[in-house]
XYZ file of C-alpha atoms in Angstrom:
150
model
C -9.416 53.930 -215.412
C -9.549 57.632 -215.695
C -12.550 59.536 -216.654
C -11.420 60.751 -219.985
C -10.050 57.280 -220.922
C -13.477 55.738 -220.377
C -15.569 58.529 -221.836
C -13.269 58.650 -224.940
C -13.538 54.887 -225.482
C -17.214 54.353 -224.788
C -18.352 55.415 -228.060
C -16.056 52.837 -229.837
C -16.571 49.931 -227.628
C -18.204 46.778 -229.100
C -20.188 44.259 -226.911
C -17.705 42.061 -225.335
C -17.827 40.335 -221.874
C -14.769 42.398 -220.977
C -16.207 45.879 -222.129
C -19.440 45.034 -220.495
C -17.849 44.115 -217.071
C -15.896 47.432 -217.342
C -19.065 49.308 -217.980
C -20.812 47.678 -214.987
C -17.828 48.697 -212.684
C -18.081 51.971 -214.157
C -21.936 52.294 -213.317
C -20.463 52.105 -209.541
C -18.006 55.133 -209.844
C -18.608 57.963 -207.716
C -17.810 60.297 -210.726
C -21.246 61.147 -212.448
C -19.424 61.597 -216.017
C -17.927 58.106 -215.611
C -21.192 56.723 -214.546
C -23.462 58.358 -217.198
C -20.931 57.346 -220.182
C -21.129 53.614 -218.683
C -24.875 53.974 -218.699
C -24.999 55.123 -222.280
C -22.924 52.248 -223.270
C -25.134 49.741 -221.635
C -28.355 51.289 -223.295
C -26.517 51.406 -226.771
C -25.356 47.646 -226.462
C -28.534 46.213 -224.778
C -30.388 45.364 -227.797
C -27.650 43.380 -229.386
C -27.562 39.608 -229.607
C -25.869 38.098 -226.528
C -26.305 41.038 -224.165
C -28.266 39.153 -221.593
C -25.996 36.036 -221.921
C -23.095 38.129 -221.228
C -24.745 39.590 -218.089
C -25.704 36.213 -216.897
C -22.026 35.161 -217.570
C -20.760 37.995 -215.262
C -23.238 37.398 -212.766
C -21.756 34.014 -211.863
C -18.180 34.959 -212.152
C -16.384 34.400 -208.750
C -14.250 37.281 -208.462
C -13.110 40.082 -205.776
C -15.361 42.358 -207.552
C -18.569 40.785 -206.348
C -20.247 44.228 -206.733
C -19.764 43.986 -210.941
C -21.480 40.474 -210.250
C -24.327 41.930 -208.453
C -24.651 44.801 -211.038
C -24.570 42.358 -213.884
C -27.346 40.369 -212.039
C -29.531 43.628 -211.347
C -29.156 44.784 -214.946
C -30.290 41.296 -216.270
C -33.304 41.587 -213.952
C -34.076 44.895 -215.028
C -33.964 44.058 -218.714
C -35.863 40.795 -218.234
C -38.657 42.622 -216.222
C -38.799 45.491 -218.913
C -38.488 43.530 -222.139
C -39.161 39.646 -221.692
C -42.727 39.794 -223.049
C -42.445 42.885 -225.191
C -43.464 43.081 -228.747
C -42.642 45.287 -231.662
C -45.961 46.727 -231.463
C -45.608 47.986 -227.832
C -42.303 49.159 -228.476
C -43.510 51.392 -231.311
C -46.658 52.528 -229.085
C -44.074 53.557 -226.187
C -41.676 55.361 -228.776
C -43.026 58.834 -227.875
C -42.843 58.413 -224.164
C -39.549 56.451 -223.808
C -37.724 59.001 -221.760
C -40.846 60.010 -219.561
C -41.387 56.351 -218.488
C -38.204 54.576 -219.004
C -35.343 57.126 -218.530
C -32.079 55.793 -220.039
C -33.433 52.002 -220.198
C -35.071 51.681 -223.515
C -37.793 49.134 -224.121
C -36.868 46.777 -226.894
C -37.748 43.168 -228.109
C -35.465 40.445 -226.954
C -34.000 38.174 -229.649
C -35.650 34.623 -229.248
C -32.336 33.069 -229.064
C -31.110 35.232 -226.271
C -34.385 34.345 -224.263
C -33.802 30.744 -224.892
C -30.075 30.844 -223.751
C -31.315 32.739 -220.608
C -34.036 30.170 -219.925
C -31.598 27.378 -220.491
C -28.834 28.706 -218.161
C -30.344 30.915 -215.495
C -31.094 28.056 -212.920
C -27.575 26.842 -213.201
C -26.321 30.360 -213.021
C -28.228 30.537 -209.721
C -26.535 27.381 -208.481
C -23.096 28.510 -209.559
C -23.189 32.112 -208.218
C -20.889 32.642 -205.237
C -22.751 36.071 -204.252
C -25.723 35.807 -202.109
C -27.268 39.175 -203.227
C -26.677 37.971 -206.900
C -28.372 34.714 -206.356
C -31.325 36.588 -204.724
C -31.678 38.711 -207.929
C -31.426 35.863 -210.192
C -34.322 34.257 -208.233
C -36.142 37.370 -209.405
C -35.282 36.667 -212.946
C -36.464 33.168 -212.837
C -39.710 34.205 -211.095
C -40.266 36.847 -213.815
C -39.534 34.346 -216.669
C -41.768 31.707 -214.988
C -44.426 34.046 -214.581
C -44.461 35.181 -218.077
C -43.807 32.072 -219.968
C -45.911 29.571 -218.102
């Protein structure tokens, strides 16, 4: 899709598997404006319930766009690493330094339901993933969850 189309639509886009996959694909675009719009969309929808589950679903999709599957796996890993054990008090304490330390990725408290969905499905996603690089990233997700939760 063209630069103006994506930039015009990004503000109104709700969280859905299709929109998320499109945004992930756009983060790989050579055009900085398209990439930036996609990154803003990802940052805006990340705290919404279901975000991590959708990333996990996209990470295991067997499609010609393996780069999108890998991008989903990497986003999942980054959000798990950044937020898996985060508390409300930590988010409040970090609020003054968000841009300095985190750039566009904002820390937030993950919903308990989202965490449980990821726990319940990440091993199966690892087994189903057709992409070796995505499987390697999903191994990192499992390692982080295991070290945080157990």
